[in-house]
Every structure is written in C-alpha cells, then in structure tokens.
C-alpha cells in the first residue's frame, strides 16, 4: 500500500486511494499511531463525483466532514490525477467543491445549520452550529480561558467539538477540542468556520477575515451570498510504501 502524509494548517492526515470500499477503522487507528496523524482519509471511486472519501479520526471513529481534510484530499487527488484543479467529491456531509492552485486550496464549506443560538453553561455563553459536524463556540476575551475539562464535559454532553475564539483587530483566533482526538488539535477547519460565522453574526469581523488556529498558520474565511469559503496552504510531507 502507498500512503501519503499531508499537513493542513497543523492538522495531519494519512491518505490513500483504493477501489475497495470497506471498514478501515482498525487500519485508521494503526496508521494514525504509526504516522502520528489526526486522521485517515480513504479515497474511493464514485460514479458521479471525482471520488468519495471515507474519513476516520485517529481513534477509528468516523466523521462526516473535516475542513482541513478536504483541502488535503483535494490536493492529493490533483497530484495523483484523480481530479483536475477543480475538485468535486462526496463526504458524509454532502458534496464538497475545492479549487487547487499550487499549494493553496480553497474549499466551499457545507451549508451551516444553527442548532442552539445562545445559551449559558459552565460560566460561558455558547452557540451550537453544524458546519458539516457539530461545533460549540464561545467567544472569549482571553484564549487562555480554554480549559480541557470544560471542553470534555461539553463535548460529551452535546456530542460536539468545542471551540474558544477571540477577535483581535478584526482577526479571528481559535482553539479547538476535537471529538475522536479527545484533545486540543493544532487546527480544525469546520471549527474555524463555526467561530467565523458566530463572530460574523455578532458583527465582530468582516465577511472576509484572517483566521489563526493553535498552529498559528494563517487561513482565510469568506462568506458571500453563495456560501462560505475556507482557504489556506497544504503541505505534502511524504509518500511511502507500507506492508
């Protein structure tokens, strides 16, 4: 088997393509541990789209959507001639479109759904929104208020990822606790999107803004009448054969 490791703003993935559609959860646990990644993406054929992905967290659980993962897999598909520079593929959250230009990839994110607009719990004001997967968002004045115990409690109660966000000089900074990893990750595309939409609804940022996750890599989120766009750099770290 040939695998490729990608880094998308601090999120890391093992990716390979195959004609075999099966349960790769056990393989995900092994490969993610061996290659030190957040997830496994398996690319399988589709009759309508360029391909379909099977996405696994590093604990073997599945996820419908991953923003940084979409950018990584789009670049992988382009590099491996599975798609052109405009990539259309199927996820558990529906159709995803990406454009690839050198090492910069932009994803059109799924249409968001607000689950719970505004509520208070554990000393924070929360917003629960589905941006492909569910995310809890709280806007804070200090990102050091990010607390793993609070994140874990909220994650299990609401079965959602948990985000603390801060707006500083119209720039959005985000820390995310992810399901399946059960810890803070270096970046989360759907989480940054959820925070962007919440801050935008509060009038704290513009319709196009720079976003910085824990990895401190710069990304861009933009919203117009057509949708929400998530853009940033991806890095192909290596390709290798495994037994």
XYZ file of C-alpha atoms in Angstrom:
243
model
C 0.000 0.000 0.000
C 1.199 3.503 -0.831
C 0.264 6.191 1.672
C 0.828 9.941 1.713
C 1.002 12.164 4.764
C -0.425 15.671 4.497
C -0.303 18.649 6.823
C -3.074 21.228 6.508
C -2.525 24.084 8.959
C -1.364 21.732 11.691
C -3.968 19.027 11.039
C -2.241 15.916 9.736
C -3.703 13.087 7.671
C -2.725 9.802 6.096
C -4.313 9.490 2.648
C -4.508 6.641 0.147
C -6.812 5.662 -2.702
C -8.282 2.244 -3.395
C -11.124 0.514 -5.256
C -12.083 -1.396 -2.081
C -14.911 0.170 -0.097
C -14.797 -1.372 3.386
C -14.420 -0.517 7.069
C -10.954 0.952 7.624
C -11.439 1.913 11.281
C -8.851 -0.547 12.641
C -6.380 0.474 9.953
C -7.023 4.126 10.848
C -6.013 3.511 14.457
C -2.796 1.783 13.375
C -1.787 4.189 10.591
C -2.551 7.309 12.614
C -0.474 5.974 15.508
C 2.408 4.924 13.246
C 2.450 8.154 11.227
C 1.421 10.481 14.089
C -1.626 11.936 12.359
C -5.070 13.229 13.344
C -6.956 11.171 10.803
C -7.094 8.779 7.866
C -8.707 9.654 4.538
C -9.500 6.827 2.125
C -10.378 7.867 -1.430
C -12.763 5.517 -3.245
C -14.378 5.769 -6.702
C -17.777 7.371 -7.302
C -19.947 7.330 -10.425
C -20.992 10.991 -10.210
C -18.201 12.784 -8.360
C -14.444 12.737 -8.830
C -14.375 10.417 -5.818
C -15.891 9.773 -2.401
C -13.936 9.924 0.835
C -14.101 7.694 3.886
C -12.903 9.794 6.813
C -11.647 8.382 10.120
C -10.402 10.093 13.253
C -7.301 8.663 14.867
C -9.408 6.641 17.319
C -11.091 4.838 14.425
C -14.365 6.747 14.635
C -15.828 8.306 11.510
C -16.642 11.938 10.784
C -18.917 13.425 8.138
C -16.730 16.438 7.423
C -13.299 17.910 8.101
C -12.401 21.296 6.623
C -8.649 20.866 6.656
C -9.071 17.295 5.452
C -10.986 18.493 2.387
C -8.118 20.771 1.430
C -5.561 17.992 1.917
C -7.502 15.387 -0.058
C -8.237 17.815 -2.900
C -4.505 18.452 -3.309
C -3.846 14.702 -3.104
C -6.450 13.996 -5.807
C -4.973 16.653 -8.072
C -1.406 15.391 -7.534
C -2.456 11.805 -8.264
C -4.507 12.765 -11.332
C -7.756 11.637 -9.726
C -9.225 15.085 -10.402
C -8.363 18.364 -12.061
C -7.641 21.655 -10.326
C -11.355 21.964 -9.561
C -12.295 19.017 -7.361
C -15.810 17.825 -6.604
C -16.232 14.932 -4.178
C -18.686 13.359 -1.766
C -18.431 13.405 2.031
C -20.808 12.346 4.787
C -21.913 15.996 4.880
C -22.683 16.029 1.157
C -20.920 17.446 -1.884
C -17.725 19.433 -1.371
C -16.027 21.608 -4.005
C -12.376 22.643 -3.849
C -10.018 24.586 -6.078
C -6.294 23.835 -6.119
C -3.645 26.379 -7.072
C -0.126 25.151 -6.318
C -0.124 24.501 -2.555
C -3.137 26.732 -1.820
C -6.532 25.041 -1.657
C -9.926 26.680 -1.166
C -12.956 24.666 -0.017
C -16.597 25.648 -0.333
C -17.933 24.602 3.061
C -21.277 22.818 3.589
C -24.303 24.961 4.353
C -24.342 25.543 8.132
C -27.246 24.741 10.437
C -27.742 26.546 13.756
C -28.726 24.027 16.432
C -28.836 26.260 19.520
C -28.369 30.006 19.094
C -27.415 31.207 22.554
C -27.153 29.546 25.997
C -25.030 29.733 29.147
C -23.262 26.798 30.753
C -20.155 26.282 32.929
C -19.527 30.027 33.001
C -19.514 30.605 29.234
C -22.012 31.703 26.606
C -22.308 29.070 23.866
C -23.518 28.820 20.283
C -24.090 25.348 18.776
C -23.843 25.119 14.991
C -23.316 22.325 12.473
C -20.750 23.230 9.798
C -20.517 19.684 8.474
C -20.098 18.377 12.019
C -21.494 19.984 15.209
C -19.453 22.666 16.964
C -19.895 24.532 20.221
C -18.484 28.068 20.055
C -17.776 30.533 22.830
C -16.280 33.987 22.194
C -13.817 34.966 24.938
C -11.507 37.879 25.709
C -8.565 35.602 26.530
C -7.778 32.275 24.832
C -6.025 31.113 27.991
C -9.564 30.508 29.288
C -9.552 27.412 27.065
C -9.991 24.543 29.517
C -9.719 20.852 28.608
C -12.008 19.726 31.442
C -14.761 22.125 30.360
C -14.239 21.114 26.731
C -14.538 17.422 27.610
C -17.725 17.959 29.621
C -19.359 19.979 26.847
C -18.147 17.609 24.122
C -19.759 14.563 25.736
C -22.945 16.322 26.801
C -23.623 17.768 23.341
C -21.625 15.288 21.206
C -19.924 18.258 19.565
C -16.456 19.690 19.040
C -15.678 22.622 21.319
C -14.149 25.959 20.275
C -12.891 29.000 22.155
C -12.491 32.046 19.890
C -11.132 35.551 20.295
C -11.374 38.537 17.963
C -8.354 40.830 17.970
C -8.030 43.713 15.493
C -10.663 42.026 13.269
C -8.539 38.865 13.158
C -10.063 35.654 14.497
C -8.032 33.334 16.727
C -9.355 29.866 17.576
C -8.578 26.935 19.852
C -10.452 23.663 19.250
C -11.089 20.454 21.172
C -11.984 17.722 18.672
C -14.117 14.630 19.012
C -12.261 11.478 18.057
C -8.955 13.012 19.118
C -10.374 13.958 22.556
C -7.892 16.759 22.960
C -6.940 20.124 21.537
C -5.748 19.927 17.949
C -3.492 22.308 16.062
C -6.320 23.354 13.747
C -9.891 22.479 12.786
C -11.434 23.814 9.592
C -15.075 23.206 10.489
C -14.354 24.676 13.927
C -12.789 27.819 12.500
C -15.774 28.107 10.168
C -18.187 27.821 13.094
C -16.290 30.517 15.005
C -16.146 32.739 11.922
C -19.910 32.516 11.410
C -20.608 33.227 15.074
C -18.269 36.247 15.185
C -19.717 37.493 11.894
C -23.270 37.246 13.240
C -22.207 39.355 16.225
C -20.665 41.989 13.961
C -17.170 41.422 15.320
C -15.442 40.699 11.994
C -15.838 41.363 8.268
C -17.197 38.991 5.629
C -13.625 38.086 4.723
C -11.154 37.696 7.529
C -7.871 36.092 8.515
C -8.083 33.198 10.971
C -5.327 31.723 13.117
C -5.698 28.320 14.811
C -3.379 26.969 17.510
C -0.746 26.159 14.857
C -0.565 29.932 14.135
C -0.809 29.339 10.396
C -2.828 31.981 8.574
C -6.027 30.946 6.828
C -8.829 32.919 5.215
C -12.571 32.540 5.660
C -15.031 34.374 3.445
C -18.817 34.490 3.217
C -20.936 35.790 0.356
C -24.434 35.123 -0.980
C -23.225 31.835 -2.496
C -21.633 30.298 0.583
C -18.640 30.111 2.910
C -15.107 29.618 1.596
C -12.142 28.278 3.556
C -8.672 28.831 2.096
C -5.112 28.025 3.093
C -1.870 26.205 2.404
C -1.378 22.436 2.478
C 1.894 20.546 2.694
C 2.581 17.073 1.317
C 5.075 15.750 3.855
C 5.950 12.369 2.305
C 4.787 9.358 0.328
C 5.900 5.862 1.231
C 5.145 2.164 0.796
C 3.952 0.183 3.789
C 3.435 -3.538 4.252
